[in-house]
């Protein structure tokens, strides 16, 4: 963490790149005209440059992706929709990712047409999720923080086995198989 902060500080001092409008800015905004499809998010930092361009900043500590990934990123582009609603006087918007572990910055822009398409795609995705009857689980590093883990079919067995008395725990097929594998 200290290295990331040092990297960012050394790369950006004396910090005259623009006026910070807010940090951890909570945005709520509709994707549609009726307000049926509402989104919310927290933007790490929003700034305005002297030329009127609004910057949406996101700070990352993970690995550095290819520029194409930034150009296809939905999160900051969705934030752009909310930022343009909140600051309609903005002349243009730039999306900026700071990969602080690498001292690298990626920038991207979206056209009005790209934002219309993003709105449509996101609404279609919401409708598909709402109509779904089954949700297949996918294990990831985020599972450790998930509040639904006890209800998830991917974790039901491990959690239930841990609650067994010692004799039943040792007799469980999965535990025995794991023991064999470990040997």
Short mmCIF file of N, CA and C in Angstrom, two decimals:
data_model
loop_
_atom_site.label_atom_id
_atom_site.label_comp_id
_atom_site.label_asym_id
_atom_site.label_seq_id
_atom_site.Cartn_x
_atom_site.Cartn_y
_atom_site.Cartn_z
N UNK A 1 0.80 -1.19 0.00
CA UNK A 1 0.00 0.00 0.00
C UNK A 1 0.86 1.27 0.00
N UNK A 2 1.87 1.27 0.84
CA UNK A 2 2.74 2.45 0.92
C UNK A 2 3.44 2.69 -0.42
N UNK A 3 3.87 1.60 -1.07
CA UNK A 3 4.54 1.74 -2.37
C UNK A 3 3.58 2.34 -3.39
N UNK A 4 2.33 1.91 -3.38
CA UNK A 4 1.34 2.42 -4.34
C UNK A 4 1.10 3.91 -4.12
N UNK A 5 0.98 4.32 -2.86
CA UNK A 5 0.77 5.74 -2.56
C UNK A 5 2.00 6.55 -2.99
N UNK A 6 3.18 6.03 -2.70
CA UNK A 6 4.42 6.72 -3.09
C UNK A 6 4.48 6.85 -4.61
N UNK A 7 4.18 5.76 -5.32
CA UNK A 7 4.19 5.79 -6.78
C UNK A 7 3.26 6.87 -7.32
N UNK A 8 2.04 6.91 -6.78
CA UNK A 8 1.07 7.88 -7.27
C UNK A 8 1.53 9.30 -6.97
N UNK A 9 2.02 9.52 -5.77
CA UNK A 9 2.48 10.85 -5.39
C UNK A 9 3.63 11.31 -6.29
N UNK A 10 4.62 10.44 -6.45
CA UNK A 10 5.79 10.82 -7.25
C UNK A 10 5.43 11.05 -8.72
N UNK A 11 4.45 10.32 -9.22
CA UNK A 11 4.05 10.45 -10.62
C UNK A 11 3.18 11.67 -10.88
N UNK A 12 2.52 12.20 -9.86
CA UNK A 12 1.53 13.25 -10.08
C UNK A 12 1.82 14.58 -9.40
N UNK A 13 2.85 14.65 -8.56
CA UNK A 13 3.13 15.92 -7.92
C UNK A 13 3.52 16.95 -8.97
N UNK A 14 3.21 18.17 -8.87
CA UNK A 14 2.66 18.93 -7.75
C UNK A 14 1.13 19.00 -7.75
N UNK A 15 0.44 18.11 -8.44
CA UNK A 15 -1.02 17.99 -8.39
C UNK A 15 -1.72 19.26 -8.88
N UNK A 16 -1.35 19.69 -10.07
CA UNK A 16 -1.99 20.86 -10.69
C UNK A 16 -2.78 20.46 -11.94
N UNK A 17 -3.16 19.18 -12.01
CA UNK A 17 -3.79 18.67 -13.22
C UNK A 17 -5.25 19.09 -13.35
N UNK A 18 -5.88 19.54 -12.29
CA UNK A 18 -7.28 19.93 -12.35
C UNK A 18 -7.85 20.10 -10.96
N UNK A 19 -9.09 20.54 -10.91
CA UNK A 19 -9.78 20.74 -9.64
C UNK A 19 -10.58 19.48 -9.30
N UNK A 20 -10.33 18.93 -8.13
CA UNK A 20 -11.09 17.77 -7.68
C UNK A 20 -12.49 18.21 -7.29
N UNK A 21 -13.49 17.61 -7.92
CA UNK A 21 -14.89 17.91 -7.62
C UNK A 21 -15.41 17.04 -6.49
N UNK A 22 -14.79 15.88 -6.30
CA UNK A 22 -15.20 15.00 -5.21
C UNK A 22 -14.44 13.69 -5.24
N UNK A 23 -14.39 13.06 -4.08
CA UNK A 23 -13.82 11.71 -3.96
C UNK A 23 -14.88 10.81 -3.37
N UNK A 24 -14.84 9.54 -3.76
CA UNK A 24 -15.87 8.58 -3.35
C UNK A 24 -17.26 9.16 -3.59
N UNK A 25 -17.45 9.71 -4.78
CA UNK A 25 -18.70 10.37 -5.15
C UNK A 25 -19.77 9.31 -5.41
N UNK A 26 -20.86 9.40 -4.66
CA UNK A 26 -21.98 8.47 -4.82
C UNK A 26 -22.89 8.98 -5.92
N UNK A 27 -23.00 8.20 -6.99
CA UNK A 27 -23.87 8.56 -8.11
C UNK A 27 -25.08 7.62 -8.13
N UNK A 28 -26.24 8.16 -8.34
CA UNK A 28 -27.43 7.36 -8.66
C UNK A 28 -28.04 8.01 -9.89
N UNK A 29 -28.42 7.18 -10.86
CA UNK A 29 -28.94 7.74 -12.12
C UNK A 29 -29.72 6.67 -12.86
N UNK A 30 -30.70 7.12 -13.66
CA UNK A 30 -31.48 6.17 -14.46
C UNK A 30 -30.78 5.86 -15.78
N UNK A 31 -31.00 4.65 -16.27
CA UNK A 31 -30.50 4.29 -17.60
C UNK A 31 -31.54 4.58 -18.67
N UNK A 32 -32.79 4.70 -18.24
CA UNK A 32 -33.89 4.90 -19.18
C UNK A 32 -34.65 6.17 -18.82
N UNK A 33 -35.50 6.61 -19.73
CA UNK A 33 -36.25 7.84 -19.52
C UNK A 33 -37.30 7.76 -18.43
N UNK A 34 -37.81 6.56 -18.16
CA UNK A 34 -38.86 6.40 -17.14
C UNK A 34 -38.29 6.22 -15.74
N UNK A 35 -37.02 5.95 -15.63
CA UNK A 35 -36.41 5.74 -14.32
C UNK A 35 -36.62 4.34 -13.76
N UNK A 36 -37.01 3.40 -14.61
CA UNK A 36 -37.22 2.02 -14.16
C UNK A 36 -35.89 1.32 -13.86
N UNK A 37 -34.88 1.66 -14.63
CA UNK A 37 -33.58 1.01 -14.48
C UNK A 37 -32.59 2.00 -13.87
N UNK A 38 -32.47 1.93 -12.56
CA UNK A 38 -31.60 2.84 -11.81
C UNK A 38 -30.26 2.16 -11.52
N UNK A 39 -29.20 2.92 -11.60
CA UNK A 39 -27.87 2.43 -11.23
C UNK A 39 -27.30 3.34 -10.16
N UNK A 40 -26.37 2.77 -9.42
CA UNK A 40 -25.62 3.58 -8.47
C UNK A 40 -24.19 3.08 -8.45
N UNK A 41 -23.31 3.96 -8.07
CA UNK A 41 -21.90 3.60 -7.97
C UNK A 41 -21.15 4.65 -7.18
N UNK A 42 -19.94 4.30 -6.81
CA UNK A 42 -19.06 5.21 -6.08
C UNK A 42 -17.82 5.45 -6.92
N UNK A 43 -17.65 6.68 -7.37
CA UNK A 43 -16.51 7.04 -8.20
C UNK A 43 -15.35 7.43 -7.29
N UNK A 44 -14.18 6.85 -7.53
CA UNK A 44 -13.02 7.14 -6.68
C UNK A 44 -12.73 8.64 -6.64
N UNK A 45 -12.67 9.28 -7.82
CA UNK A 45 -12.42 10.73 -7.84
C UNK A 45 -12.95 11.30 -9.14
N UNK A 46 -13.53 12.48 -9.04
CA UNK A 46 -13.98 13.23 -10.21
C UNK A 46 -13.26 14.58 -10.16
N UNK A 47 -12.68 14.95 -11.30
CA UNK A 47 -11.94 16.22 -11.38
C UNK A 47 -12.33 16.96 -12.65
N UNK A 48 -12.08 18.27 -12.67
CA UNK A 48 -12.32 19.08 -13.86
C UNK A 48 -11.03 19.79 -14.22
N UNK A 49 -10.61 19.62 -15.48
CA UNK A 49 -9.43 20.31 -15.97
C UNK A 49 -9.78 21.74 -16.35
N UNK A 50 -8.78 22.55 -16.55
CA UNK A 50 -8.99 23.96 -16.92
C UNK A 50 -9.77 24.11 -18.21
N UNK A 51 -9.66 23.14 -19.13
CA UNK A 51 -10.39 23.24 -20.41
C UNK A 51 -11.84 22.78 -20.29
N UNK A 52 -12.29 22.42 -19.07
CA UNK A 52 -13.67 22.01 -18.85
C UNK A 52 -13.90 20.51 -18.94
N UNK A 53 -12.89 19.74 -19.34
CA UNK A 53 -13.03 18.29 -19.40
C UNK A 53 -13.16 17.73 -17.99
N UNK A 54 -14.15 16.87 -17.82
CA UNK A 54 -14.33 16.19 -16.54
C UNK A 54 -13.62 14.85 -16.63
N UNK A 55 -12.88 14.53 -15.58
CA UNK A 55 -12.13 13.27 -15.51
C UNK A 55 -12.76 12.37 -14.46
N UNK A 56 -12.97 11.12 -14.84
CA UNK A 56 -13.45 10.11 -13.91
C UNK A 56 -12.25 9.20 -13.62
N UNK A 57 -11.78 9.23 -12.37
CA UNK A 57 -10.58 8.50 -11.98
C UNK A 57 -10.93 7.24 -11.20
N UNK A 58 -10.20 6.17 -11.50
CA UNK A 58 -10.35 4.92 -10.77
C UNK A 58 -8.94 4.44 -10.43
N UNK A 59 -8.73 4.02 -9.20
CA UNK A 59 -7.41 3.59 -8.75
C UNK A 59 -7.39 2.08 -8.62
N UNK A 60 -6.41 1.46 -9.25
CA UNK A 60 -6.29 0.00 -9.29
C UNK A 60 -4.95 -0.43 -8.72
N UNK A 61 -4.97 -1.55 -8.00
CA UNK A 61 -3.72 -2.11 -7.48
C UNK A 61 -3.40 -3.44 -8.16
N UNK A 62 -4.31 -3.95 -8.97
CA UNK A 62 -4.11 -5.23 -9.64
C UNK A 62 -3.24 -5.09 -10.88
N UNK A 63 -3.26 -6.16 -11.67
CA UNK A 63 -2.40 -6.20 -12.85
C UNK A 63 -2.88 -5.24 -13.93
N UNK A 64 -1.96 -4.87 -14.76
CA UNK A 64 -2.18 -3.89 -15.81
C UNK A 64 -2.75 -4.59 -17.05
N UNK A 65 -3.98 -4.26 -17.46
CA UNK A 65 -4.55 -4.89 -18.65
C UNK A 65 -4.14 -4.15 -19.92
N UNK A 66 -4.49 -4.71 -21.04
CA UNK A 66 -4.25 -4.07 -22.33
C UNK A 66 -5.19 -2.87 -22.47
N UNK A 67 -4.80 -1.91 -23.27
CA UNK A 67 -5.61 -0.71 -23.49
C UNK A 67 -7.01 -1.08 -24.01
N UNK A 68 -7.11 -2.14 -24.78
CA UNK A 68 -8.41 -2.55 -25.33
C UNK A 68 -9.42 -2.84 -24.21
N UNK A 69 -8.92 -3.33 -23.09
CA UNK A 69 -9.82 -3.62 -21.97
C UNK A 69 -10.37 -2.32 -21.38
N UNK A 70 -9.54 -1.30 -21.26
CA UNK A 70 -10.02 0.00 -20.78
C UNK A 70 -11.04 0.58 -21.76
N UNK A 71 -10.77 0.42 -23.04
CA UNK A 71 -11.68 0.96 -24.05
C UNK A 71 -13.02 0.24 -24.09
N UNK A 72 -13.08 -0.97 -23.51
CA UNK A 72 -14.33 -1.73 -23.47
C UNK A 72 -14.95 -1.77 -22.06
N UNK A 73 -14.30 -1.14 -21.10
CA UNK A 73 -14.76 -1.19 -19.71
C UNK A 73 -16.14 -0.55 -19.56
N UNK A 74 -17.02 -1.24 -18.85
CA UNK A 74 -18.38 -0.72 -18.64
C UNK A 74 -18.47 0.18 -17.42
N UNK A 75 -17.74 -0.15 -16.37
CA UNK A 75 -17.92 0.55 -15.09
C UNK A 75 -17.74 2.06 -15.23
N UNK A 76 -16.59 2.49 -15.71
CA UNK A 76 -16.35 3.92 -15.79
C UNK A 76 -17.23 4.58 -16.85
N UNK A 77 -17.56 3.84 -17.92
CA UNK A 77 -18.46 4.39 -18.94
C UNK A 77 -19.86 4.59 -18.36
N UNK A 78 -20.31 3.67 -17.50
CA UNK A 78 -21.60 3.87 -16.83
C UNK A 78 -21.52 5.07 -15.88
N UNK A 79 -20.40 5.20 -15.19
CA UNK A 79 -20.22 6.39 -14.35
C UNK A 79 -20.31 7.67 -15.19
N UNK A 80 -19.79 7.62 -16.42
CA UNK A 80 -19.86 8.79 -17.29
C UNK A 80 -21.31 9.23 -17.49
N UNK A 81 -22.21 8.28 -17.65
CA UNK A 81 -23.63 8.61 -17.82
C UNK A 81 -24.12 9.39 -16.59
N UNK A 82 -23.77 8.92 -15.40
CA UNK A 82 -24.17 9.60 -14.18
C UNK A 82 -23.50 10.95 -14.01
N UNK A 83 -22.22 11.04 -14.36
CA UNK A 83 -21.47 12.30 -14.23
C UNK A 83 -22.05 13.34 -15.19
N UNK A 84 -22.34 12.94 -16.42
CA UNK A 84 -22.90 13.89 -17.38
C UNK A 84 -24.27 14.38 -16.94
N UNK A 85 -25.00 13.55 -16.22
CA UNK A 85 -26.30 13.96 -15.69
C UNK A 85 -26.11 14.96 -14.55
N UNK A 86 -25.11 14.70 -13.69
CA UNK A 86 -24.88 15.57 -12.53
C UNK A 86 -24.17 16.87 -12.91
N UNK A 87 -23.28 16.81 -13.90
CA UNK A 87 -22.54 17.99 -14.36
C UNK A 87 -22.83 18.20 -15.85
N UNK A 88 -24.03 18.63 -16.21
CA UNK A 88 -24.40 18.74 -17.64
C UNK A 88 -23.58 19.78 -18.40
N UNK A 89 -22.92 20.68 -17.70
CA UNK A 89 -22.11 21.71 -18.36
C UNK A 89 -20.76 21.16 -18.82
N UNK A 90 -20.47 19.92 -18.51
CA UNK A 90 -19.19 19.33 -18.89
C UNK A 90 -19.03 19.33 -20.41
N UNK A 91 -17.87 19.76 -20.86
CA UNK A 91 -17.61 19.81 -22.30
C UNK A 91 -17.28 18.42 -22.85
N UNK A 92 -16.50 17.69 -22.10
CA UNK A 92 -16.14 16.33 -22.50
C UNK A 92 -15.78 15.57 -21.23
N UNK A 93 -15.72 14.25 -21.36
CA UNK A 93 -15.41 13.39 -20.22
C UNK A 93 -14.30 12.44 -20.63
N UNK A 94 -13.33 12.26 -19.72
CA UNK A 94 -12.25 11.30 -19.95
C UNK A 94 -12.25 10.30 -18.80
N UNK A 95 -12.13 9.04 -19.16
CA UNK A 95 -12.07 7.96 -18.18
C UNK A 95 -10.61 7.62 -17.94
N UNK A 96 -10.21 7.56 -16.64
CA UNK A 96 -8.79 7.40 -16.32
C UNK A 96 -8.62 6.32 -15.25
N UNK A 97 -7.78 5.35 -15.55
CA UNK A 97 -7.44 4.30 -14.59
C UNK A 97 -5.98 4.49 -14.18
N UNK A 98 -5.75 4.55 -12.88
CA UNK A 98 -4.39 4.67 -12.35
C UNK A 98 -3.99 3.31 -11.80
N UNK A 99 -3.05 2.66 -12.43
CA UNK A 99 -2.52 1.38 -11.94
C UNK A 99 -1.31 1.72 -11.08
N UNK A 100 -1.60 1.99 -9.81
CA UNK A 100 -0.62 2.60 -8.92
C UNK A 100 0.57 1.69 -8.61
N UNK A 101 0.41 0.39 -8.69
CA UNK A 101 1.54 -0.50 -8.44
C UNK A 101 2.56 -0.43 -9.57
N UNK A 102 2.12 0.02 -10.75
CA UNK A 102 2.99 0.03 -11.92
C UNK A 102 3.36 1.43 -12.41
N UNK A 103 2.81 2.46 -11.74
CA UNK A 103 3.01 3.85 -12.19
C UNK A 103 2.51 4.02 -13.63
N UNK A 104 1.43 3.37 -13.94
CA UNK A 104 0.86 3.44 -15.29
C UNK A 104 -0.54 4.02 -15.22
N UNK A 105 -0.91 4.75 -16.25
CA UNK A 105 -2.24 5.33 -16.36
C UNK A 105 -2.80 4.98 -17.73
N UNK A 106 -4.06 4.58 -17.75
CA UNK A 106 -4.75 4.34 -19.01
C UNK A 106 -5.91 5.32 -19.12
N UNK A 107 -6.14 5.80 -20.32
CA UNK A 107 -7.20 6.78 -20.57
C UNK A 107 -8.08 6.28 -21.70
N UNK A 108 -9.35 6.66 -21.63
CA UNK A 108 -10.28 6.28 -22.67
C UNK A 108 -11.41 7.30 -22.73
N UNK A 109 -12.10 7.33 -23.85
CA UNK A 109 -13.26 8.21 -24.03
C UNK A 109 -14.38 7.40 -24.67
N UNK A 110 -15.61 7.87 -24.46
CA UNK A 110 -16.77 7.24 -25.08
C UNK A 110 -17.53 8.30 -25.87
N UNK A 111 -18.03 7.89 -27.02
CA UNK A 111 -18.86 8.77 -27.82
C UNK A 111 -20.29 8.70 -27.30
N UNK A 112 -21.11 9.66 -27.71
CA UNK A 112 -22.53 9.64 -27.33
C UNK A 112 -23.19 8.35 -27.81
N UNK A 113 -22.85 7.91 -29.02
CA UNK A 113 -23.44 6.67 -29.55
C UNK A 113 -23.01 5.46 -28.73
N UNK A 114 -21.76 5.41 -28.31
CA UNK A 114 -21.30 4.30 -27.47
C UNK A 114 -22.06 4.27 -26.15
N UNK A 115 -22.36 5.44 -25.59
CA UNK A 115 -23.10 5.49 -24.32
C UNK A 115 -24.54 5.05 -24.52
N UNK A 116 -25.15 5.38 -25.66
CA UNK A 116 -26.50 4.91 -25.96
C UNK A 116 -26.50 3.38 -26.05
N UNK A 117 -25.52 2.83 -26.75
CA UNK A 117 -25.41 1.37 -26.87
C UNK A 117 -25.18 0.73 -25.50
N UNK A 118 -24.35 1.35 -24.67
CA UNK A 118 -24.09 0.81 -23.33
C UNK A 118 -25.37 0.80 -22.50
N UNK A 119 -26.14 1.86 -22.57
CA UNK A 119 -27.43 1.90 -21.87
C UNK A 119 -28.31 0.74 -22.32
N UNK A 120 -28.43 0.56 -23.63
CA UNK A 120 -29.28 -0.50 -24.18
C UNK A 120 -28.79 -1.88 -23.77
N UNK A 121 -27.49 -2.10 -23.86
CA UNK A 121 -26.92 -3.40 -23.48
C UNK A 121 -27.12 -3.67 -22.00
N UNK A 122 -26.96 -2.64 -21.17
CA UNK A 122 -27.11 -2.82 -19.72
C UNK A 122 -28.56 -3.10 -19.35
N UNK A 123 -29.49 -2.41 -19.98
CA UNK A 123 -30.91 -2.68 -19.74
C UNK A 123 -31.25 -4.10 -20.18
N UNK A 124 -30.74 -4.53 -21.32
CA UNK A 124 -30.98 -5.90 -21.79
C UNK A 124 -30.41 -6.91 -20.80
N UNK A 125 -29.24 -6.63 -20.26
CA UNK A 125 -28.63 -7.53 -19.27
C UNK A 125 -29.46 -7.59 -18.00
N UNK A 126 -29.95 -6.45 -17.54
CA UNK A 126 -30.81 -6.42 -16.34
C UNK A 126 -32.06 -7.26 -16.58
N UNK A 127 -32.68 -7.09 -17.75
CA UNK A 127 -33.89 -7.87 -18.07
C UNK A 127 -33.59 -9.37 -18.10
N UNK A 128 -32.45 -9.73 -18.68
CA UNK A 128 -32.07 -11.15 -18.73
C UNK A 128 -31.87 -11.71 -17.32
N UNK A 129 -31.23 -10.96 -16.45
CA UNK A 129 -31.01 -11.40 -15.07
C UNK A 129 -32.34 -11.52 -14.34
N UNK A 130 -33.22 -10.54 -14.52
CA UNK A 130 -34.51 -10.57 -13.84
C UNK A 130 -35.38 -11.75 -14.29
N UNK A 131 -35.22 -12.17 -15.54
CA UNK A 131 -36.04 -13.28 -16.04
C UNK A 131 -35.40 -14.65 -15.79
N UNK A 132 -34.17 -14.68 -15.35
CA UNK A 132 -33.48 -15.95 -15.13
C UNK A 132 -34.11 -16.73 -13.98
N UNK A 133 -34.11 -18.03 -14.13
CA UNK A 133 -34.65 -18.92 -13.10
C UNK A 133 -33.53 -19.62 -12.32
N UNK A 134 -32.39 -19.78 -12.96
CA UNK A 134 -31.26 -20.42 -12.30
C UNK A 134 -30.01 -19.55 -12.48
N UNK A 135 -29.19 -19.55 -11.46
CA UNK A 135 -27.94 -18.80 -11.50
C UNK A 135 -26.81 -19.75 -11.17
N UNK A 136 -26.00 -20.04 -12.15
CA UNK A 136 -24.86 -20.91 -11.95
C UNK A 136 -23.78 -20.16 -11.17
N UNK A 137 -23.23 -20.81 -10.17
CA UNK A 137 -22.18 -20.19 -9.38
C UNK A 137 -20.84 -20.22 -10.11
N UNK A 138 -20.00 -19.26 -9.81
CA UNK A 138 -18.64 -19.22 -10.33
C UNK A 138 -17.72 -18.84 -9.18
N UNK A 139 -16.81 -19.73 -8.85
CA UNK A 139 -15.86 -19.44 -7.78
C UNK A 139 -14.89 -18.36 -8.22
N UNK A 140 -14.60 -17.46 -7.29
CA UNK A 140 -13.60 -16.43 -7.55
C UNK A 140 -13.07 -15.94 -6.20
N UNK A 141 -12.10 -15.05 -6.27
CA UNK A 141 -11.55 -14.48 -5.03
C UNK A 141 -12.60 -13.69 -4.27
N UNK A 142 -13.65 -13.25 -4.95
CA UNK A 142 -14.71 -12.48 -4.30
C UNK A 142 -15.57 -13.34 -3.38
N UNK A 143 -15.53 -14.65 -3.55
CA UNK A 143 -16.33 -15.55 -2.70
C UNK A 143 -16.03 -15.34 -1.22
N UNK A 144 -14.81 -15.03 -0.89
CA UNK A 144 -14.44 -14.84 0.51
C UNK A 144 -15.17 -13.67 1.17
N UNK A 145 -15.66 -12.74 0.38
CA UNK A 145 -16.35 -11.57 0.92
C UNK A 145 -17.86 -11.64 0.74
N UNK A 146 -18.34 -12.69 0.10
CA UNK A 146 -19.76 -12.75 -0.27
C UNK A 146 -20.63 -13.10 0.93
N UNK A 147 -21.67 -12.30 1.14
CA UNK A 147 -22.58 -12.54 2.26
C UNK A 147 -23.55 -13.69 1.96
N UNK A 148 -23.62 -14.13 0.70
CA UNK A 148 -24.53 -15.22 0.32
C UNK A 148 -23.83 -16.57 0.27
N UNK A 149 -22.59 -16.63 0.67
CA UNK A 149 -21.82 -17.87 0.62
C UNK A 149 -22.54 -19.04 1.31
N UNK A 150 -23.16 -18.85 2.47
CA UNK A 150 -23.85 -19.99 3.11
C UNK A 150 -25.01 -20.53 2.28
N UNK A 151 -25.57 -19.73 1.39
CA UNK A 151 -26.69 -20.16 0.56
C UNK A 151 -26.26 -20.65 -0.81
N UNK A 152 -25.00 -20.49 -1.14
CA UNK A 152 -24.49 -20.80 -2.48
C UNK A 152 -24.26 -22.30 -2.64
N UNK A 153 -24.75 -22.89 -3.73
CA UNK A 153 -24.53 -24.32 -3.95
C UNK A 153 -23.06 -24.69 -4.06
N UNK A 154 -22.23 -23.75 -4.49
CA UNK A 154 -20.79 -24.05 -4.60
C UNK A 154 -20.13 -24.20 -3.23
N UNK A 155 -20.72 -23.62 -2.20
CA UNK A 155 -20.12 -23.63 -0.88
C UNK A 155 -20.94 -24.42 0.14
N UNK A 156 -22.10 -24.90 -0.26
CA UNK A 156 -22.97 -25.59 0.68
C UNK A 156 -22.27 -26.80 1.32
N UNK A 157 -21.62 -27.63 0.51
CA UNK A 157 -20.97 -28.82 1.05
C UNK A 157 -19.83 -28.46 2.01
N UNK A 158 -18.85 -27.61 1.62
CA UNK A 158 -17.77 -27.30 2.57
C UNK A 158 -18.27 -26.72 3.89
N UNK A 159 -19.25 -25.82 3.82
CA UNK A 159 -19.75 -25.22 5.05
C UNK A 159 -20.48 -26.24 5.92
N UNK A 160 -21.27 -27.13 5.29
CA UNK A 160 -22.02 -28.11 6.08
C UNK A 160 -21.07 -29.16 6.68
N UNK A 161 -20.01 -29.52 5.95
CA UNK A 161 -19.06 -30.52 6.45
C UNK A 161 -18.30 -29.98 7.66
N UNK A 162 -17.95 -28.72 7.63
CA UNK A 162 -17.21 -28.14 8.75
C UNK A 162 -18.03 -28.16 10.05
N UNK A 163 -19.34 -28.20 9.93
CA UNK A 163 -20.20 -28.20 11.11
C UNK A 163 -20.42 -29.61 11.67
N UNK A 164 -19.93 -30.65 11.00
CA UNK A 164 -20.14 -32.03 11.45
C UNK A 164 -19.29 -32.37 12.67
N UNK A 165 -19.79 -33.29 13.51
CA UNK A 165 -18.96 -33.81 14.59
C UNK A 165 -17.74 -34.52 13.99
N UNK A 166 -16.64 -34.63 14.72
CA UNK A 166 -15.39 -35.20 14.18
C UNK A 166 -15.55 -36.55 13.48
N UNK A 167 -16.31 -37.47 14.04
CA UNK A 167 -16.45 -38.80 13.43
C UNK A 167 -17.17 -38.71 12.09
N UNK A 168 -18.21 -37.94 12.03
CA UNK A 168 -18.95 -37.77 10.76
C UNK A 168 -18.11 -37.00 9.75
N UNK A 169 -17.32 -36.05 10.22
CA UNK A 169 -16.45 -35.28 9.35
C UNK A 169 -15.48 -36.22 8.64
N UNK A 170 -14.83 -37.10 9.41
CA UNK A 170 -13.86 -38.04 8.83
C UNK A 170 -14.51 -39.03 7.88
N UNK A 171 -15.80 -39.35 8.09
CA UNK A 171 -16.50 -40.32 7.26
C UNK A 171 -17.06 -39.71 5.97
N UNK A 172 -17.09 -38.40 5.87
CA UNK A 172 -17.64 -37.75 4.68
C UNK A 172 -16.82 -38.12 3.44
N UNK A 173 -17.53 -38.46 2.35
CA UNK A 173 -16.85 -38.88 1.11
C UNK A 173 -15.88 -37.83 0.59
N UNK A 174 -16.28 -36.57 0.61
CA UNK A 174 -15.42 -35.50 0.12
C UNK A 174 -14.18 -35.34 0.97
N UNK A 175 -14.34 -35.43 2.29
CA UNK A 175 -13.21 -35.30 3.20
C UNK A 175 -12.24 -36.47 2.99
N UNK A 176 -12.80 -37.67 2.85
CA UNK A 176 -11.94 -38.85 2.62
C UNK A 176 -11.18 -38.71 1.30
N UNK A 177 -11.87 -38.25 0.26
CA UNK A 177 -11.23 -38.09 -1.04
C UNK A 177 -10.12 -37.04 -0.96
N UNK A 178 -10.38 -35.95 -0.28
CA UNK A 178 -9.35 -34.92 -0.11
C UNK A 178 -8.16 -35.47 0.68
N UNK A 179 -8.44 -36.29 1.69
CA UNK A 179 -7.37 -36.92 2.46
C UNK A 179 -6.51 -37.84 1.60
N UNK A 180 -7.16 -38.62 0.76
CA UNK A 180 -6.43 -39.51 -0.16
C UNK A 180 -5.56 -38.68 -1.11
N UNK A 181 -6.12 -37.62 -1.61
CA UNK A 181 -5.39 -36.76 -2.54
C UNK A 181 -4.17 -36.15 -1.85
N UNK A 182 -4.36 -35.72 -0.61
CA UNK A 182 -3.26 -35.10 0.13
C UNK A 182 -2.12 -36.09 0.38
N UNK A 183 -2.46 -37.36 0.60
CA UNK A 183 -1.43 -38.39 0.79
C UNK A 183 -0.62 -38.55 -0.46
#
